[in-house]
PDB file of C-alpha atoms and ligand atoms in Angstrom:
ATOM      1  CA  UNK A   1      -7.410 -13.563 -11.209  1.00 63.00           C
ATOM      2  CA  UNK A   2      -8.045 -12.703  -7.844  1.00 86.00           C
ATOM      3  CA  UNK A   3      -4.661 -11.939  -5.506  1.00 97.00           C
ATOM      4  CA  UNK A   4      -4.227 -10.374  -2.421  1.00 98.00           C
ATOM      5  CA  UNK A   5      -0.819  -9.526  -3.058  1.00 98.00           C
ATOM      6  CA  UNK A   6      -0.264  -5.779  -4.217  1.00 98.00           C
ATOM      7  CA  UNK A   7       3.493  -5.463  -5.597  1.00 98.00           C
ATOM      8  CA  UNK A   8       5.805  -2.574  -4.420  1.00 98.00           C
ATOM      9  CA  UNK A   9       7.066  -1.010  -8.082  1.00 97.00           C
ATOM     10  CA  UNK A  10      10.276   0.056  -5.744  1.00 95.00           C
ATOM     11  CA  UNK A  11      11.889   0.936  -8.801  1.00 93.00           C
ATOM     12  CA  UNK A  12      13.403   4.260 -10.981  1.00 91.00           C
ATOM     13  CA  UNK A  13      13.316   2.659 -14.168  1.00 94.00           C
ATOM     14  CA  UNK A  14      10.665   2.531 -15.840  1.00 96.00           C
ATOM     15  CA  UNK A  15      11.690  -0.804 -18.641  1.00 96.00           C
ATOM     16  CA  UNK A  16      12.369  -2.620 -15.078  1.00 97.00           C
ATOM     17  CA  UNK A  17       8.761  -1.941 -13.330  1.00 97.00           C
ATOM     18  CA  UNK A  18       7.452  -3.370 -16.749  1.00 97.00           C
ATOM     19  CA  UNK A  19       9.658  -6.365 -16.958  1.00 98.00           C
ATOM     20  CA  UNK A  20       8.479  -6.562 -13.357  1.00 98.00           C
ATOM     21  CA  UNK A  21       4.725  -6.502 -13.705  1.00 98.00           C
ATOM     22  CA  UNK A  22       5.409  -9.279 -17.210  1.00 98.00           C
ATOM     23  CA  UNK A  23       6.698 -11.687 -14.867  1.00 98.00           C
ATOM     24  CA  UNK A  24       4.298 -11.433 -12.034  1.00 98.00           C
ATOM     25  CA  UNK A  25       1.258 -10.550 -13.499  1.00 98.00           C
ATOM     26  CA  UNK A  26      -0.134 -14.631 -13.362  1.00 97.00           C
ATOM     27  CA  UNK A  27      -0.045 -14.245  -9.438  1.00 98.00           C
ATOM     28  CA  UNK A  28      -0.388 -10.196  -9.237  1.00 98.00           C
ATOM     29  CA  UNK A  29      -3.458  -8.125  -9.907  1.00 96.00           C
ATOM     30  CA  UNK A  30      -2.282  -5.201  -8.342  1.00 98.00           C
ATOM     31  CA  UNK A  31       1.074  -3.043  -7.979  1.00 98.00           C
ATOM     32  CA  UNK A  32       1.912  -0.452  -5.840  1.00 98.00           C
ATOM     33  CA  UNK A  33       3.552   2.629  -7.454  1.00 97.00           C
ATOM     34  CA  UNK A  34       5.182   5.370  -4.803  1.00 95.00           C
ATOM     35  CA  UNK A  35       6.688   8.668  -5.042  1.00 94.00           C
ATOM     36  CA  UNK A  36       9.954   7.266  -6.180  1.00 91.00           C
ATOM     37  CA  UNK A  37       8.142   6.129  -9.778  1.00 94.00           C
ATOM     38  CA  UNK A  38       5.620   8.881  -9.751  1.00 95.00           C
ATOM     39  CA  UNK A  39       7.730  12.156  -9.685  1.00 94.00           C
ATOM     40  CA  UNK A  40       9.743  11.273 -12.003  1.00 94.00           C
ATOM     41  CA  UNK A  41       7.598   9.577 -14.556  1.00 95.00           C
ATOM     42  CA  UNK A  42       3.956  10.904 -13.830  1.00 95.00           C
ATOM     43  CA  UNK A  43       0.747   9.988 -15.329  1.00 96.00           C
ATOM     44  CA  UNK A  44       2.861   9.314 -18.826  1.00 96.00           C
ATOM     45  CA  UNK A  45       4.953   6.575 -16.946  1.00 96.00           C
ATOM     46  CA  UNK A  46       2.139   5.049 -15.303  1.00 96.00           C
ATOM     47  CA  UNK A  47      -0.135   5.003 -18.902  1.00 95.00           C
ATOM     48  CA  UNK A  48       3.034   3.437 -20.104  1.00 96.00           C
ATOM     49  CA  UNK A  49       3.420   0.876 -17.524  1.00 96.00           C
ATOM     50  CA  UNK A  50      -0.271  -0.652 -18.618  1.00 93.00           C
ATOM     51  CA  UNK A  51       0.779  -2.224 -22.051  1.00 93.00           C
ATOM     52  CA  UNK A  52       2.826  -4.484 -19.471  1.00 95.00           C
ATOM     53  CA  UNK A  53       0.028  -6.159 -18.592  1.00 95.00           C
ATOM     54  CA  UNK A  54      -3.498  -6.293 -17.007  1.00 96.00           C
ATOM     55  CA  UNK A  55      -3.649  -4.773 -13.544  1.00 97.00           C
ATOM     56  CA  UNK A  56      -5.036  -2.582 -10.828  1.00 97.00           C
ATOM     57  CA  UNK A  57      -2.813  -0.078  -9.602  1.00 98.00           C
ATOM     58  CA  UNK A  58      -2.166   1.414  -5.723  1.00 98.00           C
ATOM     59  CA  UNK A  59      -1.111   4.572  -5.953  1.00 98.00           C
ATOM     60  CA  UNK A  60       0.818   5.637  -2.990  1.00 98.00           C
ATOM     61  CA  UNK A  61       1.299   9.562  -2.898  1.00 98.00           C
ATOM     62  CA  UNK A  62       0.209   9.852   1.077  1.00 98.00           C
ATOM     63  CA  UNK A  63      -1.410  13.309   0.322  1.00 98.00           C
ATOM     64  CA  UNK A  64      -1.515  15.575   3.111  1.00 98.00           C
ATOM     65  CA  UNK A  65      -2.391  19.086   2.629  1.00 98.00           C
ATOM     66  CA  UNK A  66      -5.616  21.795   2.704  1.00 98.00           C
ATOM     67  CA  UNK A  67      -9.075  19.833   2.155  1.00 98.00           C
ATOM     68  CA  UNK A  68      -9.393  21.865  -1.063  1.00 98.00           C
ATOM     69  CA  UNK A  69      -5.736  21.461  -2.072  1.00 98.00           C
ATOM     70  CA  UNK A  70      -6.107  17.457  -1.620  1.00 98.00           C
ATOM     71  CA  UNK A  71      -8.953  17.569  -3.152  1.00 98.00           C
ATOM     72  CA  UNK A  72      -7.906  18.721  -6.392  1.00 98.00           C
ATOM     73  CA  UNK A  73      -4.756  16.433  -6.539  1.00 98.00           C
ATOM     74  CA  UNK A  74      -7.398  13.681  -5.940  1.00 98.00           C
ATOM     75  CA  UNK A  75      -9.414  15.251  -9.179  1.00 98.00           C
ATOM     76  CA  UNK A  76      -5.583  15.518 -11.057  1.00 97.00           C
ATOM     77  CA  UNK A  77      -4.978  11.631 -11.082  1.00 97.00           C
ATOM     78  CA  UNK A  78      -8.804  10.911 -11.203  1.00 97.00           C
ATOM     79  CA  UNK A  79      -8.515   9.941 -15.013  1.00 95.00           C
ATOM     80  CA  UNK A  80      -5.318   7.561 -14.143  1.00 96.00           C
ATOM     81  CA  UNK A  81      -7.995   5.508 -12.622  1.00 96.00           C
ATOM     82  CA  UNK A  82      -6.000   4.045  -9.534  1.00 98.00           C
ATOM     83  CA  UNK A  83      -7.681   1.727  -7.641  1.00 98.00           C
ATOM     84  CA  UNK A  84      -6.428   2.879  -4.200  1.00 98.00           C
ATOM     85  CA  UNK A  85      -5.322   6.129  -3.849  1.00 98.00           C
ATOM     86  CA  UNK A  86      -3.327   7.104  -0.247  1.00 98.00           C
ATOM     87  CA  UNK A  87      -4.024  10.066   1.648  1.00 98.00           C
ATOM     88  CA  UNK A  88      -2.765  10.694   5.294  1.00 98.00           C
ATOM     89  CA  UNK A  89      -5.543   9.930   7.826  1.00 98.00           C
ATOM     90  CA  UNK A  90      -3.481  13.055  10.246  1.00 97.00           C
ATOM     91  CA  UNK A  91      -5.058  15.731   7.598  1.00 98.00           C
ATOM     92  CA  UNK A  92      -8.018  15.995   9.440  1.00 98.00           C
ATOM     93  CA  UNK A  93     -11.523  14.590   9.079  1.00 98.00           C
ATOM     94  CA  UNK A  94     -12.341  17.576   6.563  1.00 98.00           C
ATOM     95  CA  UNK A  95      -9.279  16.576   4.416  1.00 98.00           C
ATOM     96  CA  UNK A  96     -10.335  12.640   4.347  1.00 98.00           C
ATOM     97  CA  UNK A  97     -13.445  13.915   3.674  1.00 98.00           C
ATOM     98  CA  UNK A  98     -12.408  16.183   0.390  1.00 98.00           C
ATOM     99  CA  UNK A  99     -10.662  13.452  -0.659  1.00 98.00           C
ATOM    100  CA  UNK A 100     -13.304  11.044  -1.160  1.00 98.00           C
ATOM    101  CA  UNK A 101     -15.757  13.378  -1.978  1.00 98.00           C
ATOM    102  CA  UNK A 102     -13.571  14.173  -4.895  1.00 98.00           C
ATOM    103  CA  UNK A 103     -13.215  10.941  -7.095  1.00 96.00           C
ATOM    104  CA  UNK A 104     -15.814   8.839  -5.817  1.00 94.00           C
ATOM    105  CA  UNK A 105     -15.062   5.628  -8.098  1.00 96.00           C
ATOM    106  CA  UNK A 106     -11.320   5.679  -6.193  1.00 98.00           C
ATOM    107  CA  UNK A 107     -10.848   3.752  -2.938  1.00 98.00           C
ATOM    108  CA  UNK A 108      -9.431   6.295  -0.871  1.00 98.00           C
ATOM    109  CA  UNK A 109      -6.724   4.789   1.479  1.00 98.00           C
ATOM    110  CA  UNK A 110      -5.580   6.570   4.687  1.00 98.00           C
ATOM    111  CA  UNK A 111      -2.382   5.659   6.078  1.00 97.00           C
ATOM    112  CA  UNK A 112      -2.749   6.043  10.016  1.00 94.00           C
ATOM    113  CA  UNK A 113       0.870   6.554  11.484  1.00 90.00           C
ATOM    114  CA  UNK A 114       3.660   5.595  10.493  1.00 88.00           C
ATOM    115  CA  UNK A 115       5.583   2.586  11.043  1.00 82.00           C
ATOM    116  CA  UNK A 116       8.915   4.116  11.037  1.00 84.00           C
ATOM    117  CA  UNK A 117       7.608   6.448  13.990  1.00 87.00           C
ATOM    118  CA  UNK A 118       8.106   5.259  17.622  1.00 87.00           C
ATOM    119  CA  UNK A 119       5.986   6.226  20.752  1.00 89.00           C
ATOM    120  CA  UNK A 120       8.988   8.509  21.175  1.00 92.00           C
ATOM    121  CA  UNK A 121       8.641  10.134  17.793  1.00 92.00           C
ATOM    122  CA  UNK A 122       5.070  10.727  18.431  1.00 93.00           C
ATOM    123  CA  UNK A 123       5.282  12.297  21.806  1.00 93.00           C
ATOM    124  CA  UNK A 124       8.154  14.473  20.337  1.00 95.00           C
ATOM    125  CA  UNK A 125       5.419  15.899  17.099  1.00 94.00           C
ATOM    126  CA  UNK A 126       2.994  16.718  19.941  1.00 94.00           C
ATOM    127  CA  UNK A 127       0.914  13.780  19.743  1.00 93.00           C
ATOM    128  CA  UNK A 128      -0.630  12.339  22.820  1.00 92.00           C
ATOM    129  CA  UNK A 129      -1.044   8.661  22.806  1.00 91.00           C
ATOM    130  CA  UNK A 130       1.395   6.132  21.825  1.00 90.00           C
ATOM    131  CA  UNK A 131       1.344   4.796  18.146  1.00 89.00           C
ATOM    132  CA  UNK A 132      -1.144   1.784  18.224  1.00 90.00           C
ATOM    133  CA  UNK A 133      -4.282   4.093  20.586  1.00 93.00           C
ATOM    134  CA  UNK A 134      -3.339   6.858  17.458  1.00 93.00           C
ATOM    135  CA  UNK A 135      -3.199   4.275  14.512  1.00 93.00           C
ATOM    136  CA  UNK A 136      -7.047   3.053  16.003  1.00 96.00           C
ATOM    137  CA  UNK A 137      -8.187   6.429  16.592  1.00 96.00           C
ATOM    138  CA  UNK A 138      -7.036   7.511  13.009  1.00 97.00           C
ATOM    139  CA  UNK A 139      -8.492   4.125  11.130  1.00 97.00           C
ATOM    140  CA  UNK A 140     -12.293   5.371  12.736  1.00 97.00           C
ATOM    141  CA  UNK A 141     -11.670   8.946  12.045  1.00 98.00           C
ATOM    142  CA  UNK A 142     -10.676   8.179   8.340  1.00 98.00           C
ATOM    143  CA  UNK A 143     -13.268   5.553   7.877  1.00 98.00           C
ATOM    144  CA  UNK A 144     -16.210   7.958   9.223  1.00 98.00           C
ATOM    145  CA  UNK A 145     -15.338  10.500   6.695  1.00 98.00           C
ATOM    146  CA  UNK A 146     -15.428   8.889   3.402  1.00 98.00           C
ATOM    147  CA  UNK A 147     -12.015   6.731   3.488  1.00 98.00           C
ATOM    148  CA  UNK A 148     -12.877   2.991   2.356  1.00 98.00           C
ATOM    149  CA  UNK A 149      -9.210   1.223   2.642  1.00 98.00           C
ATOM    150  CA  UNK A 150      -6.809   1.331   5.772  1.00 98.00           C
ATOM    151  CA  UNK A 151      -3.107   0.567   5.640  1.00 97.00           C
ATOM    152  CA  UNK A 152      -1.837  -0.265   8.987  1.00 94.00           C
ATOM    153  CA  UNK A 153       0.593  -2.886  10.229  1.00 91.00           C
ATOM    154  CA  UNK A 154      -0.702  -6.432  10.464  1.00 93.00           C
ATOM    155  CA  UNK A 155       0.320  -6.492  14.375  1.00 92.00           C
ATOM    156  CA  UNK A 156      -2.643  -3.426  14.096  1.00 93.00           C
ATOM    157  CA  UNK A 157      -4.926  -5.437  11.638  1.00 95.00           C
ATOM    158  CA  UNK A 158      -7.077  -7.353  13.815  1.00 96.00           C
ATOM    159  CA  UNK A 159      -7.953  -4.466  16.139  1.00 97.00           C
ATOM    160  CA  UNK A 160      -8.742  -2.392  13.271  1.00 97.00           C
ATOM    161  CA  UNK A 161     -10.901  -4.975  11.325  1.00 97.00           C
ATOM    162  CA  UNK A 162     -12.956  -5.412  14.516  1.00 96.00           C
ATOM    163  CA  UNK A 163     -13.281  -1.672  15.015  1.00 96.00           C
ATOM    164  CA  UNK A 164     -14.412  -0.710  11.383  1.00 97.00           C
ATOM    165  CA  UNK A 165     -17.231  -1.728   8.785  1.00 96.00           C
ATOM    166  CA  UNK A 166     -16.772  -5.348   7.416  1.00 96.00           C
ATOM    167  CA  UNK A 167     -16.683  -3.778   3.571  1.00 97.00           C
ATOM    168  CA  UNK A 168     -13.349  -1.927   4.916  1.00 98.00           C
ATOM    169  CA  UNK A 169     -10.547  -3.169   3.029  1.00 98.00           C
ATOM    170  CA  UNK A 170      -7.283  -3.629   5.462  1.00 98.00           C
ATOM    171  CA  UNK A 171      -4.109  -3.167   3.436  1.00 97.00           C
ATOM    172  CA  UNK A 172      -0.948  -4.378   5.242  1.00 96.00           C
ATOM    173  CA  UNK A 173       3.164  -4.107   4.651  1.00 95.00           C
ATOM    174  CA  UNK A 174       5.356  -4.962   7.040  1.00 91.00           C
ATOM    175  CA  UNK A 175       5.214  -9.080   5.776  1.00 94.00           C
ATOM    176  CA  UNK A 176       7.661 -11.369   5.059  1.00 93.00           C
ATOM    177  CA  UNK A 177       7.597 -15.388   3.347  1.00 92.00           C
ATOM    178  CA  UNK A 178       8.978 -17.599   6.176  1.00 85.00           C
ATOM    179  CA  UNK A 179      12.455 -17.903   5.676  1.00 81.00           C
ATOM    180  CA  UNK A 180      13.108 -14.915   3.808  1.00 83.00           C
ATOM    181  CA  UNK A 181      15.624 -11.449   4.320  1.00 80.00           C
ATOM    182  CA  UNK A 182      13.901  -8.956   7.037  1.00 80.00           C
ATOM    183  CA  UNK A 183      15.724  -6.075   4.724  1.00 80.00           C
ATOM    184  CA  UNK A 184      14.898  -2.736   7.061  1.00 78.00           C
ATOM    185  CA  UNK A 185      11.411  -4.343   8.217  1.00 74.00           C
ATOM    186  CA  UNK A 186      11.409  -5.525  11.813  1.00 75.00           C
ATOM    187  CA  UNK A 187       8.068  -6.908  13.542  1.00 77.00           C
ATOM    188  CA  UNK A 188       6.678  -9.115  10.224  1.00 86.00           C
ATOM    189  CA  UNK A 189       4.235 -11.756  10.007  1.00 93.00           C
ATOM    190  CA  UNK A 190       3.880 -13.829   7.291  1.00 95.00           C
ATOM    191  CA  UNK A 191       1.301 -12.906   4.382  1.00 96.00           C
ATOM    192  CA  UNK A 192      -0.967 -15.922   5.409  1.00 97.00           C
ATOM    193  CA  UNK A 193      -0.602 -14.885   8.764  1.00 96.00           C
ATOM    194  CA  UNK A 194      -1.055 -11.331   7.998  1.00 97.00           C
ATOM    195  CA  UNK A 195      -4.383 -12.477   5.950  1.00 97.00           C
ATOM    196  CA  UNK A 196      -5.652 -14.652   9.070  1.00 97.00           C
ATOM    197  CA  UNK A 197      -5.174 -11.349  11.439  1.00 96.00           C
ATOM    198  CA  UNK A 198      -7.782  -9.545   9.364  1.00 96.00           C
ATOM    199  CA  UNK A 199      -6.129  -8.130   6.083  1.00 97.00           C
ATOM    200  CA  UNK A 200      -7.599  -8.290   2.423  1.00 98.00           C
ATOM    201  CA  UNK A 201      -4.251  -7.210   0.714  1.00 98.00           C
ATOM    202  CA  UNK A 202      -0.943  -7.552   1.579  1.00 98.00           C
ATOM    203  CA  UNK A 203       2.037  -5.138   0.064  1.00 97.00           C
ATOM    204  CA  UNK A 204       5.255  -7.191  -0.220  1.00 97.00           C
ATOM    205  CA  UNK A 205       8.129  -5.410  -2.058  1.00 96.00           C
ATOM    206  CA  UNK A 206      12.061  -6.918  -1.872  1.00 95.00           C
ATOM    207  CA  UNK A 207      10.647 -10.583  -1.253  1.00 96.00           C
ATOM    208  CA  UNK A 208       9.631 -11.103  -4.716  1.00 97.00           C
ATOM    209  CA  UNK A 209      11.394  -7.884  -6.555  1.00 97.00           C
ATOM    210  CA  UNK A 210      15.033  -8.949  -5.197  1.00 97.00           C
ATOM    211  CA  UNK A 211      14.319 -12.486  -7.143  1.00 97.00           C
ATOM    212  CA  UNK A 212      14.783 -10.538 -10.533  1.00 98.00           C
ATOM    213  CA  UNK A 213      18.353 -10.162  -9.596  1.00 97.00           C
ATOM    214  CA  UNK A 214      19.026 -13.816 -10.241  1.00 98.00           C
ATOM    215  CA  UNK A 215      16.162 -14.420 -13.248  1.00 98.00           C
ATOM    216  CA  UNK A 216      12.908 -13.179 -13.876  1.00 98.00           C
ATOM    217  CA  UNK A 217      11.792 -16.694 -13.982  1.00 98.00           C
ATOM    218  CA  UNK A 218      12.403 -16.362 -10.480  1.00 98.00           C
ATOM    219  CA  UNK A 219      10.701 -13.913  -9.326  1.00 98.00           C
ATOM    220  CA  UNK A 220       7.515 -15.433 -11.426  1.00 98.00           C
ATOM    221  CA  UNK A 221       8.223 -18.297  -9.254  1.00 98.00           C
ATOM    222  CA  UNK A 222       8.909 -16.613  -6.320  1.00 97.00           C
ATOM    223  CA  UNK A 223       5.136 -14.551  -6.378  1.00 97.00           C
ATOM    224  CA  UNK A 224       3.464 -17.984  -7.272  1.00 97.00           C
ATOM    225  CA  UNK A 225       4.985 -19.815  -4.557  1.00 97.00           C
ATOM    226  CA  UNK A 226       3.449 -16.403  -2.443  1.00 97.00           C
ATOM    227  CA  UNK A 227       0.690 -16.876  -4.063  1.00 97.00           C
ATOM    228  CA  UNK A 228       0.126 -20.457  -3.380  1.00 96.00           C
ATOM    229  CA  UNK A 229       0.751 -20.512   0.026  1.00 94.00           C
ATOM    230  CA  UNK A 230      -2.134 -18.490   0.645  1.00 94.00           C
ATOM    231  CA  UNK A 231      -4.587 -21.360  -0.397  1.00 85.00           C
TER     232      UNK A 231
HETATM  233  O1  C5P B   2      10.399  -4.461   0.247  1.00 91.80           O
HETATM  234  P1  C5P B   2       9.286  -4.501   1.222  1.00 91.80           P
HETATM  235  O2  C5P B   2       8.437  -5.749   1.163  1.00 91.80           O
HETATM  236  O3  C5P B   2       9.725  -4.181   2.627  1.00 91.80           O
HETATM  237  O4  C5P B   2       8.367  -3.316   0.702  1.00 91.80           O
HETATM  238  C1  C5P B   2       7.210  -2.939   1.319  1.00 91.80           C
HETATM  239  C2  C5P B   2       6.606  -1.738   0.669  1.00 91.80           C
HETATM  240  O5  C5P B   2       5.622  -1.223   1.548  1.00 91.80           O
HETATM  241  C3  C5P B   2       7.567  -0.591   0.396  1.00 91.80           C
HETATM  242  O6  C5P B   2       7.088   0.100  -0.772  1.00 91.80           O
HETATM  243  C4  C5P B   2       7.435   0.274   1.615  1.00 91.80           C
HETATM  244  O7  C5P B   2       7.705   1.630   1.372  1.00 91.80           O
HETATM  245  C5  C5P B   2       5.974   0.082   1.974  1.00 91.80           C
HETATM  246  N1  C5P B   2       5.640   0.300   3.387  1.00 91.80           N
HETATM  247  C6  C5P B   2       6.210  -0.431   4.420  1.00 91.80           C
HETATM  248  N2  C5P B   2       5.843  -0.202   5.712  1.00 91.80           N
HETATM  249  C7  C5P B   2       4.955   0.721   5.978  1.00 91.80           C
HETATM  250  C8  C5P B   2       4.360   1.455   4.965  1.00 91.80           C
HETATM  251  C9  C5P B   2       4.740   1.219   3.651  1.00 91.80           C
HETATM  252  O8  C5P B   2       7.042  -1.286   4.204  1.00 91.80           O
HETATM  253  N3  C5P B   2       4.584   0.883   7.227  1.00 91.80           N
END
């Protein structure tokens, strides 16, 4: 099955990202599992998590350290086989570059700024452009050193998919379904939208993972009607 939908695993519990992944699995390929899952389960939660079904995973540890210290972490979750792997694009070209050097079969994924950081924020850190000239700059610096996935925001998408090589894959947040909760998200498009504007996955979290509060029939529903209105 091929979906561009990644699932956020926004979860502590382990028996919950695995009910999670059962009822989504027919319209998810991949899921996205953060720092939240992954310090306090590890490699054993996420070898656990497979029996749940059969999927890709995202692995979203923004690693941001030494070129040789990076490096190794990329070697030290190497055998977990993630299909994406985040780094942050700010290390440094030598960093990005340690990091795909270092597990070649792993897409390495550089975040470029944050979206919770404002052109305020940025000038206040030291940096000298405003977030969208940085999030550009960073997307070519990470992409000329080894990195072979972006995520950015989809209002960045179209710039960046015109600025790096077509086999770049553009991974976006920041989407919601029409009609659904913003939650703490506040400039959204929807994930067709966010698809048409240059993206080849899209991460959507409380959309589909809130469903489970009322059934997990639901939230199948829920990522097939996602799903669907991407066709
Ligand atoms: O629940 P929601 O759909 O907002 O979840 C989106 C996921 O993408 C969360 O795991 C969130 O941390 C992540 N994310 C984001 N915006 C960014 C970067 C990551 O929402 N700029």
């Amino acid at each position: 099955m091929k979906s561009p939908i990644i699932l956020a695993l926004d979860t502590n519990n382990l028996d919950t990202a695995k009910s999670w992944i059962e009822a989504t699995n027919s319209s998810v390929g991949i899921y996205k599992v953060g720092l939240e899952f992954y310090l306090r389960f590890g490699a054993q939660g996420l070898r656990e998590l497979s029996s749940a079904g059969n999927f890709s995973i995202f692995l979203d540890l923004k690693l941001h350290d030494i070129p040789n210290t990076v490096s190794a972490a990329v070697s030290s979750v190497a055998d977990l086989a993630p299909k994406f792997l985040t780094i942050h694009a700010s290390g440094g070209a030598a960093m990005i570059k340690a990091a795909s050097e270092a597990a070649k079969e792993i897409s390495i994924t550089a975040v470029t700024i944050l979206t919770s950081l404002s052109d305020e924020d940025l000038l206040e850190i030291g940096y000298s452009h405003e977030a969208k000239p940085a999030a550009l700059n960073l997307a070519k610096l990470a992409t000329t050193n080894g990195a072979r996935s972006i995520v950015c925001s989809p209002f960045e998408a179209s710039e960046i998919r015109k600025l790096v090589a077509p086999e770049i894959q553009i991974i976006t947040p920041g989407v919601r379904p029409a009609g659904s909760e913003m939650g703490d998200q506040k400039r959204v498009m929807t994930p067709l939208e966010a698809l048409t504007a240059g993206a080849d996955y899209i991460v959507i979290g409380r959309p589909i993972t809130d469903l489970a509060k009322k059934s997990l029939q639901d939230m199948k529903n829920g990522a097939a009607k996602i799903l669907d209105s991407l066709k």
